[in-house]
Short mmCIF file of C-alpha atoms in Angstrom, two decimals:
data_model
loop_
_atom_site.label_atom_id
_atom_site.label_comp_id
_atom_site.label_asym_id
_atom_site.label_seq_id
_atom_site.Cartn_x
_atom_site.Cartn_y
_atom_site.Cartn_z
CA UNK A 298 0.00 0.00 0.00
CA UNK A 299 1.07 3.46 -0.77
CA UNK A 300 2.29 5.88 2.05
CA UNK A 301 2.47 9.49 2.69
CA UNK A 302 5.79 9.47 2.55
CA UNK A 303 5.57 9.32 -1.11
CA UNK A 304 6.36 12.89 -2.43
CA UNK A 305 3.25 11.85 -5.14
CA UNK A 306 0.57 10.37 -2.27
CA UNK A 307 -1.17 12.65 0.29
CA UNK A 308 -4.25 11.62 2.75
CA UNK A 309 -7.57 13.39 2.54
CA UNK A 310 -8.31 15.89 5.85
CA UNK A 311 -11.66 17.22 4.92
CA UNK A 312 -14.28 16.49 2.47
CA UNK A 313 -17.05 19.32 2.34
CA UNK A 314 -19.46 18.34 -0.32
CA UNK A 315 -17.51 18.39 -3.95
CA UNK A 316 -14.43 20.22 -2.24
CA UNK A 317 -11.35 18.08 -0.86
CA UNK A 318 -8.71 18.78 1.45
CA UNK A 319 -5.49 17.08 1.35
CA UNK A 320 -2.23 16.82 3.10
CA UNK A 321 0.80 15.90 1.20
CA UNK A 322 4.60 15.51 3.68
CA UNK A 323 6.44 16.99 0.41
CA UNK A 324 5.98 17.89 -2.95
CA UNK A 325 3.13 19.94 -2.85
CA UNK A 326 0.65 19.16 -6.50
CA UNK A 327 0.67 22.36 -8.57
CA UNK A 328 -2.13 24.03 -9.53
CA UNK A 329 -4.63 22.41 -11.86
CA UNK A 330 -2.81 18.91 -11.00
CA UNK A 331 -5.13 15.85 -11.25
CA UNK A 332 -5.39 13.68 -8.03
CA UNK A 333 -7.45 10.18 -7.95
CA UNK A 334 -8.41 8.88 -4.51
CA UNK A 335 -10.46 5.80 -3.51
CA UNK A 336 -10.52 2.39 -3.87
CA UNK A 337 -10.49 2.36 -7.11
CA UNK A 338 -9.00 5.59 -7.86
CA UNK A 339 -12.57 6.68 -9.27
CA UNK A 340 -12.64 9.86 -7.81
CA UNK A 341 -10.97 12.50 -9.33
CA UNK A 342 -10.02 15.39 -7.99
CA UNK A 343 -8.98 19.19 -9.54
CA UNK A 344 -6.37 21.39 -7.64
CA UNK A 345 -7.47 24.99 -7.40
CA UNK A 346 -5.28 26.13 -4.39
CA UNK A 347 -2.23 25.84 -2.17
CA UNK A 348 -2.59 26.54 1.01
CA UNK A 349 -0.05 26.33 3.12
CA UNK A 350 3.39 23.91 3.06
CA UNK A 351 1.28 20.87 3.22
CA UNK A 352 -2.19 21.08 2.29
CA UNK A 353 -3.92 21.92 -1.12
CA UNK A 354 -7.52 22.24 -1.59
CA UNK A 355 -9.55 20.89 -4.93
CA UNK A 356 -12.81 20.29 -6.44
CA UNK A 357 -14.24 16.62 -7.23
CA UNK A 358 -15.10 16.46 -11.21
CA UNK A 359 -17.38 13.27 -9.62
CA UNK A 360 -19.21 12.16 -6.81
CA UNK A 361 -17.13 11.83 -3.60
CA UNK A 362 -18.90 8.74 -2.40
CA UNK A 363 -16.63 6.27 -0.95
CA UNK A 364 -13.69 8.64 0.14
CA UNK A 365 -12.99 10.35 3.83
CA UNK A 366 -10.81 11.43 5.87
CA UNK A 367 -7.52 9.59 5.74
CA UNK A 368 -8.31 8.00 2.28
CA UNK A 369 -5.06 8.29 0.17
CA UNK A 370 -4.77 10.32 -2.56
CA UNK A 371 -2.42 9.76 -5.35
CA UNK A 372 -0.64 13.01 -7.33
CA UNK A 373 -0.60 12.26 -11.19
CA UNK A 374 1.29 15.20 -11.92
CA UNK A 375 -0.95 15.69 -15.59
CA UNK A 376 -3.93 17.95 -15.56
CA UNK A 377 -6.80 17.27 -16.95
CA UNK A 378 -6.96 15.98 -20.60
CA UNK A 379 -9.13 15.13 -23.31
CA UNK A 380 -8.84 13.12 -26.58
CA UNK A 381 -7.91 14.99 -29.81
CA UNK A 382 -7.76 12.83 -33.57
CA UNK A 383 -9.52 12.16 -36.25
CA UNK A 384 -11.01 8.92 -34.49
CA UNK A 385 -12.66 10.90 -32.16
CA UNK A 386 -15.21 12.19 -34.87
CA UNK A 387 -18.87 10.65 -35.00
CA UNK A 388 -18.41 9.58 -31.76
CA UNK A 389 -20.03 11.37 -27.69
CA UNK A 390 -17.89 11.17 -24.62
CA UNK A 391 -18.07 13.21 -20.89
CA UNK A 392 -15.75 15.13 -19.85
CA UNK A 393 -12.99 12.28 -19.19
CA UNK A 394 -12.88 11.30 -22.74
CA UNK A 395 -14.97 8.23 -22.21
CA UNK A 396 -17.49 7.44 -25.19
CA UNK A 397 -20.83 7.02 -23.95
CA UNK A 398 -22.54 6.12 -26.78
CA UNK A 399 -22.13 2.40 -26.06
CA UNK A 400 -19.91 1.86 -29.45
CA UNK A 401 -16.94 0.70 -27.22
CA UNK A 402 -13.77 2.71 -27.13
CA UNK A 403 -11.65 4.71 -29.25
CA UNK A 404 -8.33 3.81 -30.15
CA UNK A 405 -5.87 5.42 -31.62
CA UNK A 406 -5.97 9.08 -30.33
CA UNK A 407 -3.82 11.84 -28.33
CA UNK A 408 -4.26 13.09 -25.25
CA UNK A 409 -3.99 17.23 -24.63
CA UNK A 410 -4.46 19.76 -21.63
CA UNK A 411 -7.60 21.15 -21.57
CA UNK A 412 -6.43 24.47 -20.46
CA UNK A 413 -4.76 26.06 -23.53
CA UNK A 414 -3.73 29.63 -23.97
CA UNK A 415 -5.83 31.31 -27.03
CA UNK A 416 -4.10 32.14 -30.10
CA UNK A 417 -2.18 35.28 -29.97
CA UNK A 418 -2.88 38.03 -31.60
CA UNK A 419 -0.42 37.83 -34.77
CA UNK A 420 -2.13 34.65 -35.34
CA UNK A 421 -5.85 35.78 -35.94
CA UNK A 422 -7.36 37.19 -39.23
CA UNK A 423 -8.68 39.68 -39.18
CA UNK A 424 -11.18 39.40 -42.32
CA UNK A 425 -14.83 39.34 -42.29
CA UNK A 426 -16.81 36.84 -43.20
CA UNK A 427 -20.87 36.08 -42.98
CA UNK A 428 -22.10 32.39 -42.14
CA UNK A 429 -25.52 31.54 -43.44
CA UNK A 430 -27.83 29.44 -41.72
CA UNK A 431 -30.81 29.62 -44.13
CA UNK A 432 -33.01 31.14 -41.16
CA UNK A 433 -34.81 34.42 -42.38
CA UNK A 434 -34.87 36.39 -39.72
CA UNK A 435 -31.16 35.93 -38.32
CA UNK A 436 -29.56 35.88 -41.67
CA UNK A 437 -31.75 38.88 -42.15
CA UNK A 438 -31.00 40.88 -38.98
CA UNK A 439 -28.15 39.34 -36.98
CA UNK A 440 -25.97 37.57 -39.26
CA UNK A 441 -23.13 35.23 -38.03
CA UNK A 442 -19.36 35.83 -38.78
CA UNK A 443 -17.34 33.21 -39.42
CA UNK A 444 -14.53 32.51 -36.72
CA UNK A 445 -17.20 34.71 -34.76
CA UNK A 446 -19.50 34.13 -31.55
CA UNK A 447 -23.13 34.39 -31.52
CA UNK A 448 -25.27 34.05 -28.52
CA UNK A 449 -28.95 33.05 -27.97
CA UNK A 450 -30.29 34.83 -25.24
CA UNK A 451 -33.65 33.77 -23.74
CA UNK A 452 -35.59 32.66 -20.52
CA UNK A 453 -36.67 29.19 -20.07
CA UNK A 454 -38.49 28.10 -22.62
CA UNK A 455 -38.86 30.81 -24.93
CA UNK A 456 -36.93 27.77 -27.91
CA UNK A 457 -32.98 28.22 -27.46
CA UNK A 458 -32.19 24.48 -27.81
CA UNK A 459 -34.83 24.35 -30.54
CA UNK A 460 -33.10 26.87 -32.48
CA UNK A 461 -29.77 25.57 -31.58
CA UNK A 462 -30.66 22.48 -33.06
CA UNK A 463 -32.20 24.00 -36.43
CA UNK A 464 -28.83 25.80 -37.18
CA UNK A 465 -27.14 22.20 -36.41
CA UNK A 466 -29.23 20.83 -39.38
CA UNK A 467 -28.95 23.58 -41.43
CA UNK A 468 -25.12 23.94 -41.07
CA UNK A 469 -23.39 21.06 -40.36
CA UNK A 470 -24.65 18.93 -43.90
CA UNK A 471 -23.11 22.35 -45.83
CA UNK A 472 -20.58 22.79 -43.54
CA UNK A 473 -17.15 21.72 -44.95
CA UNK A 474 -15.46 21.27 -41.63
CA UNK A 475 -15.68 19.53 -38.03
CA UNK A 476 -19.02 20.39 -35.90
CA UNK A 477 -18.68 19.86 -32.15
CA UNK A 478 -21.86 20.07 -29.48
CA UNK A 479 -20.96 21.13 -26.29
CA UNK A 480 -23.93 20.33 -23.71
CA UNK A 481 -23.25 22.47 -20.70
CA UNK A 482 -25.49 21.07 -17.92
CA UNK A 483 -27.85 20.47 -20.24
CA UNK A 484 -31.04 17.51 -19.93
CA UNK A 485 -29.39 14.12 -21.11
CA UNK A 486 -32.65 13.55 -22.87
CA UNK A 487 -31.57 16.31 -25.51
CA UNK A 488 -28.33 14.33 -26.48
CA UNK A 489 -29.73 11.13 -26.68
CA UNK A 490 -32.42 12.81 -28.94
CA UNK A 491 -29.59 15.04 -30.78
CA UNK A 492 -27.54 12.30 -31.40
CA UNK A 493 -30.12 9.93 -32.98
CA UNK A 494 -31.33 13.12 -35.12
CA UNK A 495 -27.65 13.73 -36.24
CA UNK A 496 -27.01 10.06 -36.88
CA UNK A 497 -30.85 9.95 -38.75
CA UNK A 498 -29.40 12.67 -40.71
CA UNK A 499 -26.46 11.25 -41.76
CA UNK A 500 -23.93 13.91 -40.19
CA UNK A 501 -22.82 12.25 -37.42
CA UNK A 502 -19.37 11.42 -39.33
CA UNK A 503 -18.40 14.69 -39.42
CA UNK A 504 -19.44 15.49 -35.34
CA UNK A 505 -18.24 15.16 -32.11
CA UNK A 506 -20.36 15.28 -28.79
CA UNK A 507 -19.41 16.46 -25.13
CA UNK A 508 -21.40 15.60 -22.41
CA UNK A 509 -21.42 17.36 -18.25
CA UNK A 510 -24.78 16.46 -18.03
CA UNK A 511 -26.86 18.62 -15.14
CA UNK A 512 -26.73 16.08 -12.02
CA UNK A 513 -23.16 16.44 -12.83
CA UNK A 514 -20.82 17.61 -10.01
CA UNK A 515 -20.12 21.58 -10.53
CA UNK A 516 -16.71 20.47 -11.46
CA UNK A 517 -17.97 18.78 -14.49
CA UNK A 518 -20.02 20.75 -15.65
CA UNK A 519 -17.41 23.88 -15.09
CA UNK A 520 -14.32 22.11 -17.58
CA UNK A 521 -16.59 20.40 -20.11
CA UNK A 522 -16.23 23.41 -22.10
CA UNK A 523 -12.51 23.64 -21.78
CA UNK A 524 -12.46 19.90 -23.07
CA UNK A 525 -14.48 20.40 -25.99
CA UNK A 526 -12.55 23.72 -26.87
CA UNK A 527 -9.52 21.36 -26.79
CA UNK A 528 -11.40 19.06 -29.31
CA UNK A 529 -11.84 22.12 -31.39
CA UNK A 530 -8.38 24.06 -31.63
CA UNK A 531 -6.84 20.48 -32.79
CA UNK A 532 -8.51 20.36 -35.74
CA UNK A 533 -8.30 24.40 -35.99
CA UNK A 534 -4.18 23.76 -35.57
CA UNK A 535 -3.39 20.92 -36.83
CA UNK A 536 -5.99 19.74 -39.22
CA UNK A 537 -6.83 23.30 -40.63
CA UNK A 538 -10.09 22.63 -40.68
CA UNK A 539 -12.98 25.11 -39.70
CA UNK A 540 -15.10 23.70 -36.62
CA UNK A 541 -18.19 24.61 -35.91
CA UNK A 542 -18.54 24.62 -31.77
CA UNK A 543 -22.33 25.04 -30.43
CA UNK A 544 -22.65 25.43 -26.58
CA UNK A 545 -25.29 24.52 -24.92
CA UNK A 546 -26.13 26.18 -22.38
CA UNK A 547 -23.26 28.91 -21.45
CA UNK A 548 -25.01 30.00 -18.41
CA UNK A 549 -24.70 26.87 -16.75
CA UNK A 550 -21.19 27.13 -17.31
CA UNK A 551 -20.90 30.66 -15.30
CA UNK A 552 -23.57 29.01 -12.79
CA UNK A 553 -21.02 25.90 -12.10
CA UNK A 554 -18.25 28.68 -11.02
CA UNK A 555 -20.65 30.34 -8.93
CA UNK A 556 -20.80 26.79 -7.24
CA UNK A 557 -17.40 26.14 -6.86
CA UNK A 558 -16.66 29.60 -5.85
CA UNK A 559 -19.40 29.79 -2.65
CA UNK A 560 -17.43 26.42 -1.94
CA UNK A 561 -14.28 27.32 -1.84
CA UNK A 562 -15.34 30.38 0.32
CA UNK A 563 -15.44 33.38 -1.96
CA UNK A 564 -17.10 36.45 -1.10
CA UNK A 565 -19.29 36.57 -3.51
CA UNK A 566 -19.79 39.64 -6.29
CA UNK A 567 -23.67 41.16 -7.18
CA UNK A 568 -26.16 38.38 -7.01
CA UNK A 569 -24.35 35.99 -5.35
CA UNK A 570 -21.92 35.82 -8.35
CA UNK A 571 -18.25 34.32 -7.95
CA UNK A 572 -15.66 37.36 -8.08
CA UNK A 573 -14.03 35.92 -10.90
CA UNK A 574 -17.05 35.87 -13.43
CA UNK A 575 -15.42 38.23 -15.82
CA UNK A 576 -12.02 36.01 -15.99
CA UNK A 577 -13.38 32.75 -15.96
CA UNK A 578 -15.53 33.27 -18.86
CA UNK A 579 -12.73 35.38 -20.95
CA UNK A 580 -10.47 32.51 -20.07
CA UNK A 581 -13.06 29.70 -21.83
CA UNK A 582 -14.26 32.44 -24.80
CA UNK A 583 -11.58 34.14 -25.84
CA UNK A 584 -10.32 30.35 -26.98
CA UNK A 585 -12.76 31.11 -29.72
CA UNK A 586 -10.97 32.58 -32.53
CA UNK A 587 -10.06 32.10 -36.38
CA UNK A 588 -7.04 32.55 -37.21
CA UNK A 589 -5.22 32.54 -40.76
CA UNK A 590 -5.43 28.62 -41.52
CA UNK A 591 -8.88 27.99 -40.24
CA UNK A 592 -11.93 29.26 -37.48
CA UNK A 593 -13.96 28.29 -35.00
CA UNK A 594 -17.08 29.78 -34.76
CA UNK A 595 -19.23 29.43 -31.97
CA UNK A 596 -23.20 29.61 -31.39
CA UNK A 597 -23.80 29.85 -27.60
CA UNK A 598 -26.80 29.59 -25.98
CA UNK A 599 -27.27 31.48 -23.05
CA UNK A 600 -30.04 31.37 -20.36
CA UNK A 601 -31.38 34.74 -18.95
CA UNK A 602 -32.51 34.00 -15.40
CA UNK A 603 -36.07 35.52 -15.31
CA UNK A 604 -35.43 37.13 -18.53
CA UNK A 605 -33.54 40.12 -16.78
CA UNK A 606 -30.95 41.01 -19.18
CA UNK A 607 -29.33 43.10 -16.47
CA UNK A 608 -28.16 39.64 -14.75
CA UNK A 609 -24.53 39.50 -14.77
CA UNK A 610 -24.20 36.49 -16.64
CA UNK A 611 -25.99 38.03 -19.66
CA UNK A 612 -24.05 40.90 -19.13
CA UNK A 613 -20.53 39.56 -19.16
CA UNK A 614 -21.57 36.99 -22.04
CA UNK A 615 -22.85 39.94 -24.31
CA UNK A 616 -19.03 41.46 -24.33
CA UNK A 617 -17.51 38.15 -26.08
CA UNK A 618 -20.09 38.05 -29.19
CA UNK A 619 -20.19 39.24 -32.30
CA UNK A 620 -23.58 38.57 -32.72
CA UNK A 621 -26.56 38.65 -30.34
CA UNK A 622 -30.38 36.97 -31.05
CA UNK A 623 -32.50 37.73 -28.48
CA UNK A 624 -35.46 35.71 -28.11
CA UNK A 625 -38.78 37.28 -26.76
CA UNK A 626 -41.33 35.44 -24.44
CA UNK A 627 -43.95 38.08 -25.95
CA UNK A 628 -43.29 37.08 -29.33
CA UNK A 629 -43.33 33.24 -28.47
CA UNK A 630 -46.69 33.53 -26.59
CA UNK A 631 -48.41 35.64 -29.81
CA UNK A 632 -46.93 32.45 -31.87
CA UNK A 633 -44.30 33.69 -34.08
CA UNK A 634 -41.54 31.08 -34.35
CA UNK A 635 -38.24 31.18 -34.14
CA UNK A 636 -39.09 33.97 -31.84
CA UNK A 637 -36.57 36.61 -32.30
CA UNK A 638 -36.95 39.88 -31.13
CA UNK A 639 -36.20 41.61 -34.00
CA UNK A 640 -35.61 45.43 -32.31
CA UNK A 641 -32.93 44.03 -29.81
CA UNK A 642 -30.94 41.46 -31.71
CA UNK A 643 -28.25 42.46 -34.05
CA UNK A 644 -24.80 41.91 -35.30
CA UNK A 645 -21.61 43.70 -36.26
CA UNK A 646 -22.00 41.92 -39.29
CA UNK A 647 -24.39 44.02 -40.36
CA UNK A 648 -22.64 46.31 -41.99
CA UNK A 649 -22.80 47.71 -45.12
CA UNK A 650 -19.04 46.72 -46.28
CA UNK A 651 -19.94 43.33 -45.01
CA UNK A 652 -23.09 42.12 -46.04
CA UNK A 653 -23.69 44.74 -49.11
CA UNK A 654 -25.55 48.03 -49.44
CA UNK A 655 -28.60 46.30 -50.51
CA UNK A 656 -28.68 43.75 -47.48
CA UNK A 657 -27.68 46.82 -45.27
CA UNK A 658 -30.55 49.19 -46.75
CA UNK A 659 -33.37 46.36 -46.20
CA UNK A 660 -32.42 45.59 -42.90
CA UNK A 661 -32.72 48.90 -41.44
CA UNK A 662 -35.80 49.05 -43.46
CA UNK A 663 -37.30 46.34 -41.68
CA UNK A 664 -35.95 47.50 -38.63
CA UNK A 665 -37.42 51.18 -38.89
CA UNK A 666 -40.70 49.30 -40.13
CA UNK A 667 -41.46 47.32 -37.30
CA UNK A 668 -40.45 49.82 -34.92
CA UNK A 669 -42.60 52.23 -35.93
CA UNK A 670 -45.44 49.61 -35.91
CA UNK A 671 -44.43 48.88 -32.05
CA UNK A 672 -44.92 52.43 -31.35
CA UNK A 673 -48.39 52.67 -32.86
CA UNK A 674 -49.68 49.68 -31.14
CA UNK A 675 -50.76 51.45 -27.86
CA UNK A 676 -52.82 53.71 -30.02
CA UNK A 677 -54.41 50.63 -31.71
CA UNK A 678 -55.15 49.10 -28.43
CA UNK A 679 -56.56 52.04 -27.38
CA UNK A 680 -58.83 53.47 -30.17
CA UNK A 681 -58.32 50.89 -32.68
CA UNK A 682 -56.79 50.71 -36.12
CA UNK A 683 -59.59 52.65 -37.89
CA UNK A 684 -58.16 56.01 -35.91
CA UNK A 685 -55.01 55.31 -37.71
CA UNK A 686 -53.93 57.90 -40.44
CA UNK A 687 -54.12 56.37 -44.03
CA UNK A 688 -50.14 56.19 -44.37
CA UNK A 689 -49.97 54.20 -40.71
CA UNK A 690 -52.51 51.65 -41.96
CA UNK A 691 -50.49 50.82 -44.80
CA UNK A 692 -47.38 50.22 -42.44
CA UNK A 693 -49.35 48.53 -40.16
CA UNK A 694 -50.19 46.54 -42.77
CA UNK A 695 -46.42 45.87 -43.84
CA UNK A 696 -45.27 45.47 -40.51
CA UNK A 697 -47.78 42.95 -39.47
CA UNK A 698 -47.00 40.71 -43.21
CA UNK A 699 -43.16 41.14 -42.16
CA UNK A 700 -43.55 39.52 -38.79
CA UNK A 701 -45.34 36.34 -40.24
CA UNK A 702 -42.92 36.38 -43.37
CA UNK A 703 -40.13 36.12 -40.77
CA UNK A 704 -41.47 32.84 -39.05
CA UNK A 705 -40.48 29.52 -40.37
CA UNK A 706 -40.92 25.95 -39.80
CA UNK A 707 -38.36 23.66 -38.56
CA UNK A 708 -36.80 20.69 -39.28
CA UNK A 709 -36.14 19.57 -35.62
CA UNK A 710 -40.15 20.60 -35.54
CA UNK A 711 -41.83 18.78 -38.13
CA UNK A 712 -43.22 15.96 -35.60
CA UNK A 713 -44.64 18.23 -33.26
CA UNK A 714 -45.92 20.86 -35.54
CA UNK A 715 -46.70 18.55 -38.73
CA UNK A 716 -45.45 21.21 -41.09
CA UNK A 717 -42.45 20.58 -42.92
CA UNK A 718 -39.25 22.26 -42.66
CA UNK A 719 -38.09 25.06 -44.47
CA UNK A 720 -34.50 26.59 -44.76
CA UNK A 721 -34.59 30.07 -46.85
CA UNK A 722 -31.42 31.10 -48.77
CA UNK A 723 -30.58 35.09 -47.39
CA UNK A 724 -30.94 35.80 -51.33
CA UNK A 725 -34.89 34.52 -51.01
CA UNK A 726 -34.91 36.31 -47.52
CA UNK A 727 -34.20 39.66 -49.07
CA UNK A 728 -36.06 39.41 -52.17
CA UNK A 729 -39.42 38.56 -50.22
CA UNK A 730 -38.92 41.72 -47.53
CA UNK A 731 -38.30 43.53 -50.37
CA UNK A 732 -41.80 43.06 -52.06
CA UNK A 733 -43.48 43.13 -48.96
CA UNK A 734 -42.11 46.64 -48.35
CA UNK A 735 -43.36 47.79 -51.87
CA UNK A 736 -46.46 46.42 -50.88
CA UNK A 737 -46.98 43.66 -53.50
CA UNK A 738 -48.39 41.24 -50.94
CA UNK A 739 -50.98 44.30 -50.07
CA UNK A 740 -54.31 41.83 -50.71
CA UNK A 741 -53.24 39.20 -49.78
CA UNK A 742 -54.37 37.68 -46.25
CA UNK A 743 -51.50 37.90 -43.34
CA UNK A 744 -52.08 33.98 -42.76
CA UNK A 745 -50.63 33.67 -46.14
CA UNK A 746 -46.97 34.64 -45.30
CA UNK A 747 -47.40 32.74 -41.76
CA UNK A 748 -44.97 30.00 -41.29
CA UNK A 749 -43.69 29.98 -45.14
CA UNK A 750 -40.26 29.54 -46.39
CA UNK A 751 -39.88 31.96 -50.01
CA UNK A 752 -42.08 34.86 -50.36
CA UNK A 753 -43.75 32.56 -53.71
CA UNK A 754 -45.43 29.91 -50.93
CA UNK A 755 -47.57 32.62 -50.21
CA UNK A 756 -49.34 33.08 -53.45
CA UNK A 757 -50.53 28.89 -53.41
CA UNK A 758 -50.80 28.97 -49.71
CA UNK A 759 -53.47 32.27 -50.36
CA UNK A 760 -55.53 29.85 -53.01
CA UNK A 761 -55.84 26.92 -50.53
CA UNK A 762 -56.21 28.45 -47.49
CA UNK A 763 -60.21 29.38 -47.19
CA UNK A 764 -61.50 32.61 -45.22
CA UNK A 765 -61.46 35.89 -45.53
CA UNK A 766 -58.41 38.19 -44.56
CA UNK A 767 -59.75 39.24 -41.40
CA UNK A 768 -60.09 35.71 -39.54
CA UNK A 769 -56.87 34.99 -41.30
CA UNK A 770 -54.79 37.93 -39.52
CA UNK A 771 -55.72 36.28 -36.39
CA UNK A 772 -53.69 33.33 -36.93
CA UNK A 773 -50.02 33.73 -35.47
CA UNK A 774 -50.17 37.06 -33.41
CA UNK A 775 -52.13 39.80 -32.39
CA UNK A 776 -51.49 43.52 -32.99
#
């Protein structure tokens, strides 16, 4: 049996629910040092501080059942690391590197530190670059950059994951490159169903899945990211290949430092915050990066905790992106799907040197449009839409066909909904605002442009849809 004489073996002096004391005679483990204690060395243990001569205190990245006080602990001098190679493609693992999609193991690969410096400067590009998703309104309004990061910001339920999991279809079958999902204590039901949908859709070859599911110790769930970044900057580096790296959810990644942090005794910041929410989360994003061989670029989502966008995590997680689409509970509850807030998302993207004067000129368009319609709605409410000058009822009008135009069916929908999916080229997303905005679409009834893909459905869904436009309107939102 191993002693504590052993510079590399220490005995446990505490354990305090997922944080671990231990006392080592010499050779204190340096910071970020993996240690494995218990019977069968099962539980594994992070160092995160010295503190004093003989004592260092950790986090467990799993349960702590089975150790105590005077359990040995054994040094292994490594931190933590997860698998990088081409075999690790089609294939799901947790945060250890161990596959769990029952397909046995996976030879053949390296092993890398999970904490990696980002690239430095003289190594990024610095050219801009959109990255269609064929969704209306964000290629529309908040297009993506490639080697960028986009968030999805929204309460519970308000269809992040949904819309996480469209762009995944859309993308990753066009996407010449390496996707990798990143489920941040996150339901395990959603990747067993994401899986099966990716392997259904015949992607799968070209993905890899990470795993800290939510009953997950905070330790887990906190360096599952870092792991799957790892994934990501070797085929980035040494594969040049562009990945594609979707987090979900990036809250609970902040929320599993807030954990360990009231653990270890932090004072915590505003809202009961760990101190160190700004670093951590610069530490994990600012991995994110394209640089002149290849890029990864990210789509986050991000939980809003009672949709106060004041909240520090939303507030520290807005500074990384490039790209912001905010969904509304409003918009979800009046039915229009995906339901992005159209006045408070946006991109830097959007610029006219970017995405082209005419893209640029519609969108503020649109923009000034449905502004302008949000405005007159208290005077609608109030004395109705017959009070309304002749010009506002006309962009009333607009407005109201712009909002359905900009809902779409899903793919990742179909079974629920029973309408098939649609994916919209940005070409057919301009081209339909466009004649909307010159009024072309004037007689026709709103339901027509409700849940459509090109601006053309309308005109057959107007002949086989029956009722008048008045009982049509009513379908999909009110005013």
């Amino acid at each position: 049996m191993n002693n504590t004489s052993n510079p590399s073996t220490g005995r446990i002096t505490s354990v305090r629910g997922g944080i671990v004391d231990v006392r080592f005679e010499a050779g204190l483990p340096s910071i970020r040092s993996m240690l494995h204690a218990g019977p069968a060395r099962n539980v594994k243990i992070e160092v995160l501080t010295q503190l004093d001569r003989h004592h260092v205190r950790g986090i467990s990245l799993t349960p702590t059942e089975g150790i105590g006080r005077g359990t040995i602990v054994v040094d292994t001098g490594q931190p933590l690391k997860a698998p990088v190679g081409d075999a690790i493609l089609s294939r799901m693992f947790d945060l250890f590197g161990n596959p769990i999609d029952r397909r046995g193991g996976v030879p053949g690969v390296e092993w890398r530190s999970v904490h990696q410096p980002p690239p430095p400067i003289s190594r990024r590009t610095t050219r801009s670059e959109t990255f269609e998703t064929g969704i209306k309104v964000i290629d529309l309004l908040s297009p993506l950059e490639r080697g960028g990061k986009a968030g999805l910001f929204g309460g519970a339920g308000v269809g992040k994951t949904v819309l996480l999991t469209e762009v995944i279809h859309n993308i990753v079958d066009r996407h010449d490159g390496v996707s990798i999902f990143c489920g941040i204590g996150e339901r395990c039901r959603e990747g067993e169903e994401l899986y099966h949908d990716m392997s259904s859709a015949g992607v799968l070859k070209n993905m890899v899945m990470v795993f800290g599911q939510m009953n997950e110790p905070p330790g887990s769930r906190f360096r599952v990211g870092h792991a799957a970044l790892t994934m990501a900057e070797y085929f980035r580096d040494d594969r040049h290949r562009d990945v594609l790296l979707l987090i979900d959810n990036i809250f609970r990644f902040i929320q599993a430092g807030a954990e360990i942090s009231g653990m270890m005794g932090q004072m915590p910041s505003r809202l009961g915050y760990q101190p160190t929410i700004g670093t951590e989360l610069a530490g994990l994003e600012e991995r994110i990066a394209s640089t002149g061989s290849a890029a990864i670029t990210s789509i986050q989502a991000v939980y809003v905790p009672a949709d106060d966008f004041t909240d520090p995590a939303a507030v520290h997680t807005f500074s990384h992106l490039s790209a912001t689409i905010v969904l509304s509970r409003k918009r979800a509850g009046e039915g229009f799907y995906p339901a992005v807030d159209p006045l408070t998302s946006g991109s830097k993207m959007s610029g006219e040197t970017v995405v082209g004067k005419r893209h640029y000129q519609l969108a503020r368009d649109v923009r000034r449009v449905l502004a302008e319609y949000d405005e007159l709605k208290d005077i609608i409410a109030m004395l109705g839409i017959e009070q309304l000058s002749e010009e506002d009822r006309k962009l009333v009008g607009r407005a109201r066909r712009l909002e359905r135009f900009l809902t779409q069916p899903f793919y990742t929908t179909e079974r629920f909904s029973g309408m098939q999916g649609r994916m919209v080229s940005i070409r057919d997303t301009i081209d339909g605002c466009e004649r909307i905005l010159k009024d072309e679409f004037r007689d026709y009834p709103e339901q027509a442009l409700y849940m459509i893909g090109t601006i053309d459905e309308a005109r057959l869904k107007s002949r086989v849809d029956a009722g008048p436009a008045a009982t049509a309107g009513s379908t999909g939102g009110s005013a």
